[in-house]
CSV table of C-alpha atoms in Angstrom, one decimal:
chain,number,residue,atom,x,y,z
I,1,MET,CA,0.0,0.0,0.0
I,2,LYS,CA,1.3,3.5,-0.9
I,3,ALA,CA,0.6,6.5,1.1
I,4,VAL,CA,0.2,8.8,-1.9
I,5,PRO,CA,0.3,8.7,-5.7
I,6,GLU,CA,3.7,7.8,-7.2
I,7,ARG,CA,4.1,11.1,-9.0
I,8,TRP,CA,4.5,13.0,-5.7
I,9,GLU,CA,8.1,13.9,-5.3
I,10,PRO,CA,10.3,15.2,-2.5
I,11,ALA,CA,11.5,18.7,-1.9
I,12,PRO,CA,14.5,20.6,-3.1
I,13,VAL,CA,16.5,23.0,-0.9
I,14,SER,CA,19.3,25.6,-1.2
I,15,PHE,CA,22.2,27.0,0.6
I,16,LEU,CA,24.2,30.2,-0.1
I,17,PRO,CA,27.7,31.0,1.3
I,18,ALA,CA,28.6,34.5,2.5
I,19,ASP,CA,30.4,35.4,-0.7
I,20,SER,CA,27.6,34.4,-3.0
I,21,LYS,CA,26.1,36.7,-5.7
I,22,GLU,CA,23.2,38.9,-4.6
I,23,ILE,CA,19.9,39.1,-6.5
I,24,MET,CA,19.4,42.5,-8.0
I,25,PRO,CA,16.3,44.4,-6.9
I,26,MET,CA,13.5,43.5,-9.4
I,27,ASN,CA,10.1,45.1,-9.7
I,28,ARG,CA,10.5,47.3,-6.6
I,29,ILE,CA,11.1,44.4,-4.2
I,30,ALA,CA,14.5,42.6,-3.9
I,31,LEU,CA,14.6,38.9,-2.9
I,32,SER,CA,18.1,38.3,-1.6
I,33,PHE,CA,19.4,34.8,-1.5
I,34,THR,CA,22.6,35.8,0.1
I,35,ASN,CA,23.5,33.6,3.1
I,36,LYS,CA,20.2,31.8,2.6
I,37,THR,CA,19.2,28.1,2.6
I,38,ILE,CA,16.2,27.3,0.4
I,39,LEU,CA,13.7,24.6,0.8
I,40,ALA,CA,12.0,24.1,-2.6
I,41,PRO,CA,9.5,21.2,-2.5
I,42,MET,CA,9.0,20.4,-6.1
I,43,VAL,CA,5.9,18.3,-6.4
I,44,ARG,CA,3.3,18.2,-3.6
I,45,VAL,CA,5.5,17.6,-0.7
I,46,GLY,CA,6.4,21.0,0.7
I,47,THR,CA,3.1,21.8,2.4
I,48,LEU,CA,3.1,24.3,5.3
I,49,PRO,CA,4.2,21.9,8.1
I,50,MET,CA,7.3,20.9,6.2
I,51,ARG,CA,8.2,24.4,5.3
I,52,LEU,CA,7.9,25.6,8.9
I,53,LEU,CA,10.0,22.8,10.1
I,54,ALA,CA,12.7,23.7,7.6
I,55,LEU,CA,12.6,27.3,8.9
I,56,ASP,CA,13.1,26.0,12.4
I,57,TYR,CA,16.2,24.1,11.4
I,58,GLY,CA,17.9,27.0,9.5
I,59,ALA,CA,16.2,27.5,6.2
I,60,ASP,CA,15.6,31.2,5.4
I,61,ILE,CA,13.6,30.9,2.2
I,62,VAL,CA,11.1,28.2,1.5
I,63,TYR,CA,9.3,27.2,-1.7
I,64,CYS,CA,5.8,25.8,-1.8
I,65,GLU,CA,5.1,22.6,-3.7
I,66,GLU,CA,4.6,23.1,-7.4
I,67,LEU,CA,0.9,24.1,-8.0
I,68,ILE,CA,-0.7,23.9,-11.4
I,69,ASP,CA,-2.1,27.2,-12.8
I,70,ILE,CA,-5.5,25.8,-13.8
I,71,LYS,CA,-6.1,24.4,-10.4
I,72,MET,CA,-5.1,27.6,-8.7
I,73,LEU,CA,-7.4,29.7,-10.9
I,74,GLN,CA,-10.4,27.8,-9.5
I,75,CYS,CA,-9.4,28.7,-5.9
I,76,LYS,CA,-10.8,31.3,-3.5
I,77,ARG,CA,-8.7,33.1,-1.0
I,78,VAL,CA,-9.9,32.5,2.5
I,79,VAL,CA,-8.6,33.8,5.8
I,80,ASN,CA,-8.7,30.9,8.3
I,81,GLU,CA,-9.0,32.6,11.7
I,82,ILE,CA,-9.0,29.3,13.6
I,83,LEU,CA,-5.6,28.1,12.2
I,84,GLY,CA,-4.2,31.6,11.6
I,85,THR,CA,-3.5,30.9,8.0
I,86,VAL,CA,-4.5,32.1,4.5
I,87,ASP,CA,-6.0,29.3,2.5
I,88,PHE,CA,-6.6,29.0,-1.2
I,89,VAL,CA,-9.5,26.7,-1.5
I,90,ALA,CA,-10.7,24.8,-4.5
I,91,PRO,CA,-14.5,24.3,-5.3
I,92,ASN,CA,-14.3,20.8,-3.9
I,93,GLU,CA,-13.3,22.3,-0.6
I,94,ARG,CA,-9.7,21.0,-0.8
I,95,VAL,CA,-7.0,23.5,0.4
I,96,VAL,CA,-4.7,23.7,-2.5
I,97,PHE,CA,-2.2,26.2,-0.9
I,98,ARG,CA,-2.0,27.2,2.8
I,99,THR,CA,0.4,29.8,4.1
I,100,CYS,CA,0.8,31.8,7.3
I,101,GLU,CA,2.3,35.1,8.5
I,102,ARG,CA,5.5,33.5,9.7
I,103,GLU,CA,6.6,32.5,6.2
I,104,LYS,CA,5.1,35.4,4.4
I,105,ASP,CA,8.4,37.1,3.6
I,106,ARG,CA,10.2,33.8,3.1
I,107,VAL,CA,7.9,31.6,0.9
I,108,VAL,CA,8.3,31.5,-2.9
I,109,PHE,CA,5.2,30.4,-4.7
I,110,GLN,CA,6.1,27.8,-7.4
I,111,MET,CA,3.7,27.1,-10.2
I,112,GLY,CA,3.4,24.8,-13.2
I,113,THR,CA,2.2,26.7,-16.2
I,114,ALA,CA,2.3,26.7,-20.0
I,115,ASP,CA,0.4,30.0,-20.6
I,116,ALA,CA,1.6,33.5,-19.8
I,117,GLU,CA,-1.8,35.0,-19.0
I,118,ARG,CA,-2.8,32.2,-16.7
I,119,ALA,CA,0.5,32.4,-15.0
I,120,LEU,CA,0.0,36.1,-14.4
I,121,ALA,CA,-3.6,35.6,-13.1
I,122,VAL,CA,-2.3,33.1,-10.5
I,123,ALA,CA,0.6,35.3,-9.5
I,124,LYS,CA,-1.7,38.2,-8.9
I,125,LEU,CA,-4.0,35.9,-6.8
I,126,VAL,CA,-1.2,35.0,-4.4
I,127,GLU,CA,1.4,37.9,-4.6
I,128,ASP,CA,0.2,39.6,-1.4
I,129,ASP,CA,0.8,36.4,0.6
I,130,VAL,CA,4.3,35.3,-0.7
I,131,ALA,CA,7.8,36.7,-1.2
I,132,GLY,CA,8.4,35.7,-4.8
I,133,ILE,CA,7.0,33.7,-7.8
I,134,ASP,CA,8.8,30.8,-9.4
I,135,VAL,CA,8.0,28.9,-12.6
I,136,ASN,CA,9.0,25.2,-12.6
I,137,MET,CA,10.4,24.4,-16.0
I,138,GLY,CA,12.3,21.3,-14.8
I,139,CYS,CA,9.6,18.7,-13.9
I,140,PRO,CA,10.0,15.7,-16.3
I,141,LYS,CA,6.9,13.8,-15.1
I,142,GLU,CA,4.2,13.1,-17.8
I,143,TYR,CA,1.4,14.7,-15.9
I,144,SER,CA,3.3,18.0,-16.2
I,145,THR,CA,4.9,17.7,-19.7
I,146,LYS,CA,1.8,16.5,-21.4
I,147,GLY,CA,0.2,19.8,-20.5
I,148,GLY,CA,3.1,21.6,-22.0
I,149,MET,CA,4.5,22.5,-18.6
I,150,GLY,CA,7.6,21.6,-16.7
I,151,ALA,CA,10.5,20.2,-18.8
I,152,ALA,CA,8.3,20.5,-22.0
I,153,LEU,CA,8.9,24.2,-21.9
I,154,LEU,CA,12.6,23.7,-22.4
I,155,SER,CA,12.0,23.0,-26.1
I,156,ASP,CA,10.0,26.3,-26.5
I,157,PRO,CA,12.2,29.3,-25.6
I,158,ASP,CA,9.7,31.7,-27.0
I,159,ARG,CA,7.1,30.5,-24.6
I,160,ILE,CA,9.5,30.6,-21.7
I,161,GLU,CA,10.3,34.2,-22.5
I,162,SER,CA,6.7,35.1,-22.9
I,163,ILE,CA,5.8,33.6,-19.5
I,164,LEU,CA,8.7,35.2,-17.6
I,165,THR,CA,8.4,38.7,-19.1
I,166,THR,CA,4.6,38.7,-18.5
I,167,LEU,CA,5.2,37.8,-14.9
I,168,ILE,CA,8.1,40.2,-14.4
I,169,ASN,CA,6.1,43.1,-15.8
I,170,GLY,CA,2.9,42.2,-14.1
I,171,VAL,CA,3.7,41.5,-10.5
I,172,SER,CA,5.5,43.4,-7.7
I,173,LYS,CA,7.4,40.4,-6.4
I,174,PRO,CA,10.7,38.9,-7.8
I,175,VAL,CA,10.3,36.2,-10.4
I,176,THR,CA,12.6,33.1,-10.7
I,177,CYS,CA,12.5,29.8,-12.6
I,178,LYS,CA,13.9,26.3,-12.4
I,179,ILE,CA,15.2,24.4,-15.4
I,180,ARG,CA,17.0,21.1,-16.3
I,181,ILE,CA,20.0,21.0,-18.6
I,182,LEU,CA,19.6,20.3,-22.3
I,183,SER,CA,21.2,17.8,-24.6
I,184,SER,CA,24.3,19.9,-25.2
I,185,ASP,CA,26.1,22.6,-23.2
I,186,GLU,CA,25.7,25.1,-26.0
I,187,GLU,CA,21.9,24.7,-26.1
I,188,THR,CA,21.8,25.0,-22.3
I,189,LEU,CA,23.9,28.2,-22.2
I,190,ARG,CA,21.8,29.8,-25.0
I,191,LEU,CA,18.7,29.1,-23.0
I,192,VAL,CA,19.9,30.4,-19.7
I,193,LYS,CA,21.2,33.6,-21.3
I,194,ARG,CA,17.9,34.2,-22.8
I,195,ILE,CA,16.2,33.6,-19.4
I,196,GLU,CA,18.7,36.1,-17.9
I,197,GLN,CA,17.8,38.7,-20.4
I,198,ALA,CA,14.1,38.3,-19.6
I,199,GLY,CA,14.9,39.8,-16.2
I,200,VAL,CA,14.5,37.0,-13.7
I,201,ALA,CA,15.9,37.4,-10.2
I,202,ALA,CA,17.6,34.0,-10.1
I,203,ILE,CA,17.6,30.7,-12.0
I,204,ALA,CA,17.7,27.2,-10.4
I,205,VAL,CA,19.4,24.5,-12.5
I,206,HIS,CA,18.7,20.8,-11.9
I,207,GLY,CA,21.9,19.2,-13.2
I,208,ARG,CA,20.3,16.4,-15.1
I,209,LYS,CA,18.6,16.1,-18.5
I,210,LYS,CA,14.9,15.6,-18.6
I,211,GLU,CA,15.3,11.8,-19.3
I,212,GLU,CA,17.6,11.3,-16.4
I,213,ARG,CA,16.6,10.3,-12.9
I,214,PRO,CA,18.1,10.6,-9.4
I,215,GLN,CA,20.3,7.5,-9.8
I,216,HIS,CA,22.1,9.2,-12.7
I,217,PRO,CA,25.1,11.4,-11.7
I,218,VAL,CA,24.4,15.1,-11.5
I,219,HIS,CA,26.3,17.2,-14.1
I,220,CYS,CA,28.2,19.6,-11.9
I,221,ASP,CA,30.4,20.8,-14.8
I,222,VAL,CA,27.3,22.1,-16.7
I,223,ILE,CA,25.9,23.9,-13.7
I,224,LYS,CA,29.4,25.4,-13.2
I,225,ALA,CA,29.5,26.6,-16.8
I,226,ILE,CA,26.1,28.2,-16.3
I,227,SER,CA,27.2,29.9,-13.1
I,228,GLU,CA,30.2,31.4,-15.0
I,229,ALA,CA,28.2,32.5,-18.0
I,230,VAL,CA,25.5,34.6,-16.3
I,231,SER,CA,25.5,37.5,-13.8
I,232,ILE,CA,22.3,36.5,-11.9
I,233,PRO,CA,22.4,34.0,-9.0
I,234,VAL,CA,22.4,30.4,-10.0
I,235,ILE,CA,20.9,27.8,-7.6
I,236,ALA,CA,22.4,24.3,-8.1
I,237,ASN,CA,19.9,21.4,-7.8
I,238,GLY,CA,20.2,17.7,-7.9
I,239,GLY,CA,22.9,16.9,-5.4
I,240,SER,CA,21.0,14.9,-2.8
I,241,HIS,CA,21.9,11.5,-4.2
I,242,ASP,CA,25.6,12.2,-4.8
I,243,PHE,CA,26.5,14.9,-2.3
I,244,VAL,CA,24.2,16.2,0.4
I,245,LYS,CA,23.8,14.1,3.5
I,246,ALA,CA,24.5,16.8,6.1
I,247,TYR,CA,24.9,20.6,6.4
I,248,SER,CA,28.6,20.5,5.6
I,249,ASP,CA,27.9,18.8,2.2
I,250,LEU,CA,25.9,21.8,1.0
I,251,ARG,CA,29.2,23.7,0.8
I,252,ILE,CA,30.9,20.9,-1.1
I,253,PHE,CA,28.1,20.9,-3.7
I,254,GLN,CA,28.2,24.7,-3.9
I,255,GLU,CA,31.9,24.7,-4.6
I,256,ALA,CA,31.6,21.9,-7.2
I,257,THR,CA,29.2,24.0,-9.2
I,258,SER,CA,30.4,27.5,-8.4
I,259,ALA,CA,26.7,28.3,-7.8
I,260,SER,CA,25.3,31.0,-5.6
I,261,SER,CA,23.3,28.4,-3.7
I,262,VAL,CA,22.4,24.8,-3.5
I,263,MET,CA,18.9,23.4,-3.8
I,264,VAL,CA,18.2,19.9,-2.5
I,265,ALA,CA,15.1,17.8,-2.4
I,266,ARG,CA,15.5,14.3,-1.1
I,267,ALA,CA,18.0,15.2,1.6
I,268,ALA,CA,15.6,17.7,3.0
I,269,MET,CA,12.7,15.2,2.9
I,270,TRP,CA,14.7,12.4,4.5
I,271,ASN,CA,15.8,14.6,7.4
I,272,PRO,CA,14.9,18.3,7.4
I,273,SER,CA,17.5,19.0,10.1
I,274,VAL,CA,20.0,18.8,7.3
I,275,PHE,CA,20.0,22.6,7.6
I,276,ARG,CA,21.4,22.6,11.1
I,277,LYS,CA,25.0,23.8,11.3
I,278,GLU,CA,25.3,21.8,14.5
I,279,GLY,CA,24.5,18.5,12.7
I,280,LEU,CA,21.5,16.2,12.1
I,281,LEU,CA,19.0,15.6,14.9
I,282,PRO,CA,17.7,12.1,15.8
I,283,LEU,CA,15.0,11.2,13.3
I,284,LYS,CA,12.6,10.4,16.1
I,285,ASP,CA,12.8,14.0,17.3
I,286,VAL,CA,12.4,15.5,13.8
I,287,MET,CA,9.3,13.3,13.1
I,288,GLN,CA,7.6,14.4,16.3
I,289,GLU,CA,8.2,18.0,15.5
I,290,TYR,CA,6.8,17.5,12.0
I,291,ILE,CA,3.7,15.8,13.4
I,292,LYS,CA,3.1,18.7,15.7
I,293,TYR,CA,3.0,21.1,12.8
I,294,ALA,CA,0.8,18.7,10.8
I,295,VAL,CA,-1.8,18.6,13.6
I,296,ARG,CA,-1.7,22.3,14.4
I,297,TYR,CA,-2.2,23.2,10.8
I,298,ASP,CA,-4.7,20.4,10.0
I,299,ASN,CA,-2.4,18.9,7.2
I,300,HIS,CA,-4.2,16.1,5.4
I,301,TYR,CA,-3.2,12.8,6.8
I,302,THR,CA,-2.2,11.3,3.4
I,303,ASN,CA,0.4,14.0,2.9
I,304,THR,CA,1.5,13.7,6.5
I,305,LYS,CA,1.9,10.0,6.2
I,306,TYR,CA,3.8,10.3,2.9
I,307,CYS,CA,6.3,12.7,4.4
I,308,LEU,CA,6.8,10.5,7.5
I,309,CYS,CA,7.3,7.4,5.2
I,310,GLN,CA,10.0,9.4,3.4
I,311,MET,CA,11.8,10.0,6.7
I,312,LEU,CA,11.5,6.4,7.8
I,313,ARG,CA,12.7,4.9,4.5
I,314,GLU,CA,14.5,1.7,5.4
I,315,GLN,CA,12.5,1.4,8.6
I,316,LEU,CA,9.2,1.2,6.8
I,317,GLU,CA,9.1,-2.6,7.3
I,318,ASN,CA,9.5,-2.6,11.0
I,319,ALA,CA,6.5,-2.6,13.4
I,320,GLN,CA,6.2,1.2,13.5
I,321,GLY,CA,6.4,1.6,9.8
I,322,LYS,CA,3.7,-1.0,9.2
I,323,LYS,CA,1.4,0.8,11.7
I,324,LEU,CA,2.1,4.1,9.9
I,325,HIS,CA,1.1,2.5,6.6
I,326,ALA,CA,-2.2,1.4,8.2
I,327,ALA,CA,-3.0,4.9,9.7
I,328,GLN,CA,-6.1,6.5,8.3
I,329,SER,CA,-6.2,9.8,10.2
I,330,LEU,CA,-3.9,12.3,11.9
I,331,GLN,CA,-5.1,10.9,15.2
I,332,GLU,CA,-4.0,7.4,14.2
I,333,ILE,CA,-0.7,8.8,13.1
I,334,CYS,CA,-0.2,10.4,16.5
I,335,GLU,CA,-1.0,7.0,18.1
I,336,VAL,CA,1.8,5.4,16.1
I,337,PHE,CA,4.3,7.8,17.5
I,338,ASP,CA,3.0,7.9,21.1
I,339,MET,CA,1.6,11.4,20.7
I,340,SER,CA,-2.1,10.7,21.5
I,341,SER,CA,-2.1,13.2,24.4
I,342,PHE,CA,-0.6,15.9,22.1
I,343,PHE,CA,-3.3,15.3,19.5
I,344,GLN,CA,-6.1,15.6,22.1
I,345,GLU,CA,-4.6,18.8,23.5
I,346,ALA,CA,-4.2,20.3,20.1
I,347,SER,CA,-7.7,19.3,19.1
I,348,ASP,CA,-9.2,20.8,22.2
I,349,LEU,CA,-7.3,24.0,21.7
I,350,LEU,CA,-8.6,24.3,18.1
I,351,GLU,CA,-12.1,23.6,19.3
I,352,LYS,CA,-11.8,26.4,21.9
I,353,LYS,CA,-10.7,28.8,19.2
I,354,LYS,CA,-13.7,27.9,17.1
I,355,VAL,CA,-16.1,28.5,20.0
I,356,SER,CA,-14.3,31.8,20.9
I,357,LEU,CA,-14.6,33.1,17.4
I,358,GLN,CA,-18.3,32.3,17.3
I,359,VAL,CA,-18.8,34.1,20.6
I,360,LYS,CA,-16.9,37.2,19.4
I,361,SER,CA,-18.8,37.3,16.1
I,362,PRO,CA,-21.5,40.0,16.1
I,363,ASN,CA,-25.0,38.7,15.6
I,364,ASN,CA,-26.5,41.5,13.5
I,365,ASP,CA,-26.0,39.4,10.4
I,366,ASP,CA,-26.4,36.0,11.9
I,367,HIS,CA,-29.0,34.0,10.1
I,368,THR,CA,-29.3,31.7,13.1
I,369,GLU,CA,-30.8,34.3,15.4
I,370,ASP,CA,-34.3,33.5,14.3
I,371,THR,CA,-36.1,32.1,17.4
I,372,ASP,CA,-37.7,29.3,15.4
I,373,VAL,CA,-34.4,27.8,14.2
I,374,ILE,CA,-33.0,24.8,16.1
I,375,LYS,CA,-29.3,25.5,16.4
I,376,MET,CA,-26.3,23.2,17.0
I,377,ALA,CA,-22.5,23.8,16.9
I,378,VAL,CA,-21.6,21.2,14.3
I,379,ARG,CA,-19.3,20.9,11.3
I,380,PHE,CA,-19.1,18.5,8.3
I,381,ASP,CA,-15.7,16.7,8.0
I,382,LYS,CA,-15.6,14.6,4.9
I,383,ARG,CA,-13.0,12.3,6.4
I,384,GLU,CA,-15.5,11.0,8.9
I,385,TYR,CA,-17.8,9.6,6.1
I,386,PRO,CA,-17.4,6.8,3.6
I,387,PRO,CA,-16.9,7.8,-0.1
I,388,GLN,CA,-20.0,9.3,-1.7
I,389,ILE,CA,-21.9,9.5,1.6
I,390,THR,CA,-23.1,12.8,3.1
I,391,PRO,CA,-25.6,14.0,5.7
I,392,LYS,CA,-27.5,15.8,3.0
I,393,MET,CA,-28.1,12.5,1.2
I,394,TYR,CA,-29.3,10.9,4.3
I,395,LEU,CA,-31.7,13.7,5.1
I,396,LEU,CA,-33.1,13.7,1.6
I,397,GLU,CA,-33.7,9.9,1.7
I,398,TRP,CA,-35.4,10.2,5.0
I,399,CYS,CA,-37.8,12.9,3.7
I,400,ARG,CA,-38.6,10.7,0.7
I,401,LYS,CA,-39.3,7.7,2.9
I,402,GLU,CA,-41.6,9.8,5.2
I,403,LYS,CA,-43.2,11.3,2.1
I,404,LEU,CA,-42.2,14.8,3.1
I,405,ILE,CA,-41.3,17.8,0.9
I,406,GLN,CA,-37.5,17.6,0.2
I,407,PRO,CA,-35.3,19.7,2.4
I,408,VAL,CA,-35.0,23.4,1.5
I,409,TYR,CA,-31.7,25.2,2.1
I,410,GLU,CA,-31.3,28.9,2.6
I,411,THR,CA,-27.6,29.9,2.5
I,412,ILE,CA,-25.9,33.3,2.8
I,413,GLU,CA,-22.4,34.6,2.6
I,414,ARG,CA,-21.2,36.9,5.4
I,415,PRO,CA,-19.6,39.9,3.7
I,416,ARG,CA,-16.9,40.8,6.3
I,417,ASP,CA,-15.1,37.4,6.1
I,418,ARG,CA,-16.8,35.6,3.2
I,419,LEU,CA,-17.9,32.7,5.3
I,420,PHE,CA,-21.2,30.9,4.8
I,421,GLY,CA,-24.1,29.9,6.9
I,422,SER,CA,-27.2,27.8,6.0
I,423,VAL,CA,-30.6,27.0,7.4
I,424,VAL,CA,-32.5,23.9,6.3
I,425,THR,CA,-36.2,23.6,6.5
I,426,VAL,CA,-37.7,20.1,7.0
I,427,ALA,CA,-41.4,19.5,7.8
I,428,GLY,CA,-41.9,23.2,8.6
I,429,GLN,CA,-39.0,23.3,11.1
I,430,LYS,CA,-35.7,25.1,10.6
I,431,TYR,CA,-32.3,23.8,11.6
I,432,SER,CA,-28.8,25.3,11.4
I,433,SER,CA,-25.3,25.1,12.6
I,434,THR,CA,-24.0,28.0,14.7
I,435,LEU,CA,-20.6,27.7,13.1
I,436,TRP,CA,-19.8,29.6,9.9
I,437,GLU,CA,-18.1,27.7,7.1
I,438,LYS,CA,-15.7,28.5,4.2
I,439,SER,CA,-18.1,27.3,1.5
I,440,LYS,CA,-21.8,27.0,0.7
I,441,LYS,CA,-21.5,23.2,0.4
I,442,LEU,CA,-20.0,22.8,3.9
I,443,ALA,CA,-22.6,25.1,5.4
I,444,GLU,CA,-25.4,23.1,3.9
I,445,GLN,CA,-23.9,19.8,5.1
I,446,ALA,CA,-23.6,21.3,8.6
I,447,ALA,CA,-27.3,22.3,8.6
I,448,ALA,CA,-28.2,18.8,7.5
I,449,ILE,CA,-26.2,17.3,10.4
I,450,ALA,CA,-28.0,19.6,12.9
I,451,CYS,CA,-31.3,18.4,11.6
I,452,LEU,CA,-30.4,14.7,11.6
I,453,ARG,CA,-29.0,14.8,15.1
I,454,THR,CA,-32.0,16.7,16.5
I,455,LEU,CA,-34.3,14.1,15.0
I,456,GLY,CA,-32.1,11.2,16.2
I,457,LEU,CA,-31.4,10.0,12.7
I,458,PRO,CA,-28.3,8.4,11.3
I,459,GLU,CA,-26.1,10.7,9.2
I,460,GLY,CA,-23.9,8.2,7.5
I,461,LYS,CA,-20.6,8.5,9.5
I,462,ARG,CA,-18.1,5.7,9.3
I,463,ASP,CA,-18.6,4.8,13.0
I,464,GLU,CA,-22.3,4.3,12.6
I,465,ASN,CA,-23.7,0.8,12.0
I,466,THR,CA,-25.6,2.0,9.0
I,467,ASN,CA,-26.7,0.3,5.8
I,468,HIS,CA,-25.9,2.4,2.8
I,469,ALA,CA,-27.6,0.2,0.2
I,470,LEU,CA,-30.5,2.5,-0.5
I,471,LEU,CA,-28.2,5.4,-1.2
I,472,ASN,CA,-25.8,3.4,-3.3
I,473,LYS,CA,-28.7,2.2,-5.4
I,474,ARG,CA,-29.6,5.7,-6.3
I,475,LYS,CA,-26.1,6.5,-7.7
I,476,ARG,CA,-25.7,6.8,-11.4
I,477,PRO,CA,-23.7,3.8,-12.7
I,478,ASP,CA,-20.8,5.9,-13.8
I,479,ARG,CA,-20.6,8.1,-10.7
I,480,GLU,CA,-17.7,6.2,-9.2
I,481,LEU,CA,-15.8,6.6,-12.4
I,482,LEU,CA,-16.4,10.3,-12.7
I,483,ASN,CA,-15.9,11.2,-9.0
I,484,CYS,CA,-12.4,12.8,-8.4
I,485,ASP,CA,-10.8,12.0,-5.0
I,486,GLU,CA,-10.4,15.5,-3.5
I,487,HIS,CA,-7.1,14.6,-1.8
I,488,ARG,CA,-5.3,13.3,-4.9
I,489,ASP,CA,-2.7,15.3,-6.8
I,490,SER,CA,-5.2,16.4,-9.4
I,491,PHE,CA,-4.0,18.0,-12.6
I,492,ALA,CA,-4.0,14.8,-14.7
I,493,VAL,CA,-7.1,13.5,-12.9
I,494,ASP,CA,-9.0,16.8,-13.4
I,495,ALA,CA,-8.3,16.7,-17.1
I,496,VAL,CA,-10.3,13.5,-17.3
I,497,CYS,CA,-12.9,14.2,-14.7
I,498,LYS,CA,-14.1,17.7,-15.6
I,499,LYS,CA,-13.4,20.7,-17.8
I,500,PRO,CA,-11.5,23.4,-15.9
I,501,HIS,CA,-13.5,26.4,-15.0
I,502,PHE,CA,-12.3,29.8,-14.2
I,503,LEU,CA,-13.4,32.4,-11.7
I,504,PRO,CA,-14.4,35.8,-13.0
I,505,LYS,CA,-11.4,38.0,-13.7
I,506,GLU,CA,-12.1,40.4,-10.9
I,507,SER,CA,-12.1,37.5,-8.4
I,508,LEU,CA,-8.6,36.4,-9.3
I,509,CYS,CA,-7.0,39.6,-7.9
I,510,HIS,CA,-9.2,39.8,-4.8
I,511,SER,CA,-7.0,39.8,-1.7
I,512,SER,CA,-9.3,40.5,1.2
């Protein structure tokens, strides 16, 4: 059993010595990599907990995981007061990108794109919450290249120039990019010089060709030639397998490539304390600190499990590794690492914050103040229900069985924070949750839960001894095929499951 899809990859990172080149001020704000270590998670690994852990251990600049432009353009920016984060939330309620104030001046947003205008729209969506924008032109995976992104861009210099110049002219934050080397040194140097002329603040170079993999030697000589050919900072990437096992190895790789900094992926994933000048910490301690961040910031358990499996590596077949593979929630992961008490304390604290925010919220726009509404403080958590089962479905089926008019939902959006509340009417009685939600769908599910629990009816949760046969019978035959798992890395899946849709242009730049 695998924790996550195979195409998820680990995270690159970079180190700059004191005498490294400095990034020139670009577009009114300079992003200096001098004396910095960079964590640059390349494909869906560097979520917020991993980035914060890297900062703890000495990283000064962190990259988010590569995020596809089409996916980001469907997102809405939401301020999460409970977690203290800014979330970019997809229509299916999945948090695609989560950041916080602590990393605001240190996190570089890395995107996968093949279109200049889409890239600019995404950059404008996130620029107030990040320190810089990076375009990944080095990913060799099919899900990226078949969309014209990643390493596919390397054969289209005109498109590269269009994307970079559009970003540089259109946003106030520094713009960087990451590439792989081409089939010949001459081709590679021509490309990087053209990228330099576009005006990027820095360029990261993975020292392998697009057909090469980590087991192939990294071409330090080519990175060195690039470093000597351009005046902008060059970030060397690809040394985890051959060079980087501890902090001192970062300098060795930097000297071998004459680069301004070193970007590593797997070494940072295997043990993020690789950034500590004092040396590596015991893996047990590192994993516990990572889990604490994962719980505090509600990181999805599949990604959390994947990162922990990367740290365990050769220990995956021992008793603890097998228990980790079997874990199906953050709570179960905490149990594996003897952190149940921490999980309970953290959960209680988050619940107190939720209640506190509800108490502080003024009631003059609260739809639940009607005296005839039965109210309950409940939320809908998809992880507590089997696939395709929701409280709304159970409520609708109960109404049909009792020959009642189907439930009617009245949902509003609160202007000051763009949260949603819903009231459901069943048999003339109104029901609602007192907790405001980040989407219309979640608010309606919460209202359905309030109704079902008041009436003492099952709502379909995993821990209920409930027969789902009637609900399953009503599904369209192809529903299982068309449904997209909201927690999978989704660019390739979305292309099959649904046509991408875009938010109105004015919504893309909204930052409140």
